[in-house]
Amino acid sequence: MGSMFRGEEVALVQLFLPTAAAYTCVSQLGELGLVEFRDLNASVSAFQRRFVVDVRRCEELEKTFSELTLMGFLEKPSLKLSERRCLGDPAFLQEEVRRAGLALPLPVGRLPAPPPRDLLRIQEETDRLAQELRDVRGNQQELRAQLHQLQLHEAVLGQSHGPPLAAAHTDGPSSERSPLLLPPGGPHQDLKVNFVAGAVEPHKAAALERLLWRACRGFLIASFQEMEQQLEDPVTGEPTRWMTFLISYWGEQIGQKIRKITACFHCHIFPFLEPEEARRGALQQLQQQSQELQEVLGETERFLSQVLGRVQQLLPAGQMQIRKMKAVYLALNQCSVSSTHKCLIAEAWCAVLDLPTLQQVLQDSSSEAGVSAVAHRIPCQDMPPTLIRTNRFTASFQGIVDAYGVGRYQEVNPAPYTIITFPFLFAVMFGDVGHGLLMFLFALAMVLAENRPAVKAAQNEIWQTFFGGRYLLLLMGLFSVYTGFIYNECFSRATTIFPSGWSVAAMANQSGWSDAYLARHSLLTLDPNISGVFLGPYPFGIDPVWSLATNHLSFLNSFKMKMSVILGVIHMAFGVILGVFNHVHFGQGHKLLLETLPELIFLLGLFGYLVFLVLYKWLCVKAADSASAPSILIHFINMFLFSSSPTNRPLYHAQEVVQYVLVVLALASVPVLLLGTPLYLLRRQRHLQRRPAGGQDEDKAKLMDSDACESGWGPDEKAGCSGDEKEAELIASEVFMHQAIHTIEFCLGCISNTASYLRLWALSLAHAQLSEVLWAMVMRVALSANLRVGVQAVVLVPVFAAFAVLTVAILLVMEGLSAFLHALRLHWVEFQNKFYSGTGYKLSPFTFAAEDE
């Protein structure tokens, strides 16, 4: 947890890996995830690297595994052809496994990357299994096609088309019927009638019949009937219907036309025997062949299931091992080869705390090679990556900070403070006991179920977002309950936990309210100056009597607006103070006096004084003086105008003098902030240039340790960094321009950022009013209806359901998202820009964690 406040120290290490043990060493480093390799062959093409052949072999094996998986999916004929084609994409594999009814077992334990000598064995085994699966799959497809043909032939012979009928002789094959027209010439009784029988898809039948009639000019008799039984398509596996047809004709030319037309429509043509007995014999023979073919197909599918069983056992472990092997070879491709070709040289970033573990792993992995692998630190010339370790609780808060930008190396990390400030600022805008409790219970349910496999494996993106931030939601709900008690609001209703501090009875007894007075005045005022009316402040939060007052909204507006300003100034001042730790850590002591101190004077001298006025008026102005209470707004305006208002009495003695001094100090801090740091750096540079060469080198080294590595490097990593040369060659115009931008941004930002915190007041007011409107328009209408008890109970059920749905949809989801985004803005813009640059990059260690998952 110590690294949460500041990133861990990261060192650049050089690894000398013996060639014989390089694969084993990198594999073990991938299992532990200790280092991030640097590419030492950036100028070398990917096709010219040393292990490119091994990488290609792994990629070929991955393609084979994908093909095996795809073949396993095709066992289920219920999948459409378009679905089968998209299965080649690995992103669809898990989804299609479930749709196909196949389950790939998860590997038992963590499988290590296989040694290189096992690659050939895995490849041979995979190729043999893939070829066997291809052969069995091909045989299955051929048998299905043959069975489909036999079933169609049976349907054609078994379908009763009736005796030859006269064909329709009109413009189409329908409507009126007329006797068959015979070809002219010759004895008609000597003509031989021929038959063409087959099957066609139903949507093609009408077009086929029409084209046959027009092409043959009506010299044929065609009969079409739809099959009663559906047949399984051998390609798509879907049940389909077919139309059988029987065409009688005479004349060879007409027969050729019929055969050409049916071929164009992809019809299945079968021999048709005219004698009834011959057709029955052929039908029995077809049924026998179909039965035998089904038995053979059943045996083939049982054998195919056995092959698929072996595939399912091989795929999960094999895919994981091949991915790990490929990752190892890709990491080895980033290493350079020594001049003697006896070892590989790698450079990697590693946390200093992990260096002993790294050395031990290298020794254990290279013990069999006879020569031990070595790792030693080398000076860095680039900014190291940022490493901040997180757990399931802190991950979501660190994600909020990283979404703004990854911190510079060893820069102060805002995440530990965000754990408290983010839920609190959210709760200020979302304060309601009921709404906060619902959010807390929802997050608590996710926290309690976080170890269930079904919860972790959920693929819904919205659910994954909520589940990833479950601890953030938990604290947001908890803090909302707290601020709800402060506002005394539970679903917009006030609760009386403690006795009210106001007494109406005392007011009625001592003010002489008569019946006539009460009849003339619909609104009554409680005077706290009368003895016994105001008994003291409410023990916790807002007094519930304010929910009955007509000036309830005005009172809460004043309270929440001032509270927002107080919280905003404290939050910003805390951000400026956190910058002190950055300056001290990086050895930039001059910034404490030339930047941090002027910033605090400007911020606290103006807006800190405004907070002081609010608190002083709350504590020191009594109810008896409320009529002549001074206006803080007028005092604050007069403070900048160097004037006073005779009608607005001062809050304390010598107030004008204090205000004038604070304004002068705030204005005087601006030129110090603008010119202090540039003049200091330029003066020190001139001082170094006047020194002798030896002393100048020593001072340059000191310069490196103090200001050169302003990008956030640790003390041990500053030597030899490129930022030192930039500091030694300062350009005055750039330094002044950078500081001018920083000064303008801070001074104007103090004003705009303070106003920006008023969103706490606005969002809190909006949430309270939406809750009030929802209660008044839904629940109050149903509760105030003049109905019998039984009827009202029945009516309340749907009304309460509607109230619950609207509460969740509008007040929890929409208002919660709005408050979340505004709290995010306050942290990114108003808080983090006071001390956090976010210009670094994460340490991305070489690890097999993704493959194991």
Short mmCIF file of N, CA and C in Angstrom, two decimals, residues 42 46 102 120 269 325 384 388 393 426 435 450 463 499 502 524 542 548 616 674 711 732 740 819 845:
data_model
loop_
_atom_site.label_atom_id
_atom_site.label_comp_id
_atom_site.label_asym_id
_atom_site.label_seq_id
_atom_site.Cartn_x
_atom_site.Cartn_y
_atom_site.Cartn_z
N ALA A 42 14.78 -2.20 -32.59
CA ALA A 42 13.72 -1.38 -33.17
C ALA A 42 13.97 -1.08 -34.64
N ALA A 46 10.63 -6.94 -38.65
CA ALA A 46 10.10 -8.11 -37.95
C ALA A 46 10.43 -9.40 -38.67
N LEU A 102 -21.25 -27.20 -27.48
CA LEU A 102 -19.95 -27.79 -27.14
C LEU A 102 -19.33 -26.99 -26.02
N LEU A 120 7.65 -29.41 -31.98
CA LEU A 120 7.49 -30.34 -33.10
C LEU A 120 6.47 -31.42 -32.76
N ILE A 269 -32.87 -34.44 -60.71
CA ILE A 269 -33.58 -35.29 -61.66
C ILE A 269 -33.30 -36.75 -61.32
N MET A 325 4.16 -19.72 -25.74
CA MET A 325 5.40 -19.93 -26.50
C MET A 325 5.61 -18.79 -27.49
N PRO A 384 11.71 6.59 -16.56
CA PRO A 384 11.19 5.25 -16.28
C PRO A 384 9.67 5.23 -16.25
N ILE A 388 2.42 1.44 -9.98
CA ILE A 388 1.60 1.58 -8.78
C ILE A 388 0.80 0.30 -8.65
N PHE A 393 -9.76 -3.40 -4.33
CA PHE A 393 -10.40 -2.23 -3.74
C PHE A 393 -9.90 -0.94 -4.37
N PHE A 426 -19.27 13.31 -4.48
CA PHE A 426 -20.45 12.72 -5.13
C PHE A 426 -21.64 12.75 -4.18
N HIS A 435 -31.88 6.85 -1.33
CA HIS A 435 -31.16 6.60 -2.59
C HIS A 435 -29.76 6.06 -2.32
N GLU A 450 -18.51 -11.41 -5.57
CA GLU A 450 -17.42 -11.17 -6.51
C GLU A 450 -16.59 -12.41 -6.82
N TRP A 463 -22.72 -4.45 -17.29
CA TRP A 463 -22.52 -5.15 -16.02
C TRP A 463 -21.04 -5.16 -15.64
N PRO A 499 -35.57 15.16 18.90
CA PRO A 499 -36.58 16.22 19.06
C PRO A 499 -36.13 17.51 18.37
N TRP A 502 -37.00 23.66 17.77
CA TRP A 502 -37.95 24.78 17.74
C TRP A 502 -39.23 24.36 18.45
N LEU A 524 -47.23 31.68 9.68
CA LEU A 524 -46.77 32.10 11.00
C LEU A 524 -45.26 32.02 11.06
N ILE A 542 -29.91 18.81 9.46
CA ILE A 542 -30.91 19.87 9.37
C ILE A 542 -32.11 19.52 10.25
N LEU A 548 -41.22 21.90 6.92
CA LEU A 548 -42.57 22.48 6.96
C LEU A 548 -42.57 23.96 6.65
N TYR A 616 -17.00 32.86 10.34
CA TYR A 616 -17.08 33.85 11.42
C TYR A 616 -18.51 34.34 11.60
N LEU A 674 5.22 34.74 -11.31
CA LEU A 674 5.50 34.88 -12.74
C LEU A 674 6.99 34.91 -13.04
N SER A 711 10.89 16.01 -14.95
CA SER A 711 9.86 15.08 -15.41
C SER A 711 9.57 14.01 -14.40
N ALA A 732 15.72 31.38 -22.50
CA ALA A 732 15.01 32.32 -21.64
C ALA A 732 13.57 32.51 -22.08
N ALA A 740 4.70 31.97 -17.55
CA ALA A 740 3.57 32.89 -17.73
C ALA A 740 2.27 32.11 -17.92
N ALA A 819 -24.12 13.18 -11.24
CA ALA A 819 -23.27 13.52 -10.09
C ALA A 819 -21.89 12.90 -10.23
N PRO A 845 4.43 -4.98 -17.60
CA PRO A 845 5.35 -6.11 -17.51
C PRO A 845 4.97 -7.22 -18.49
#
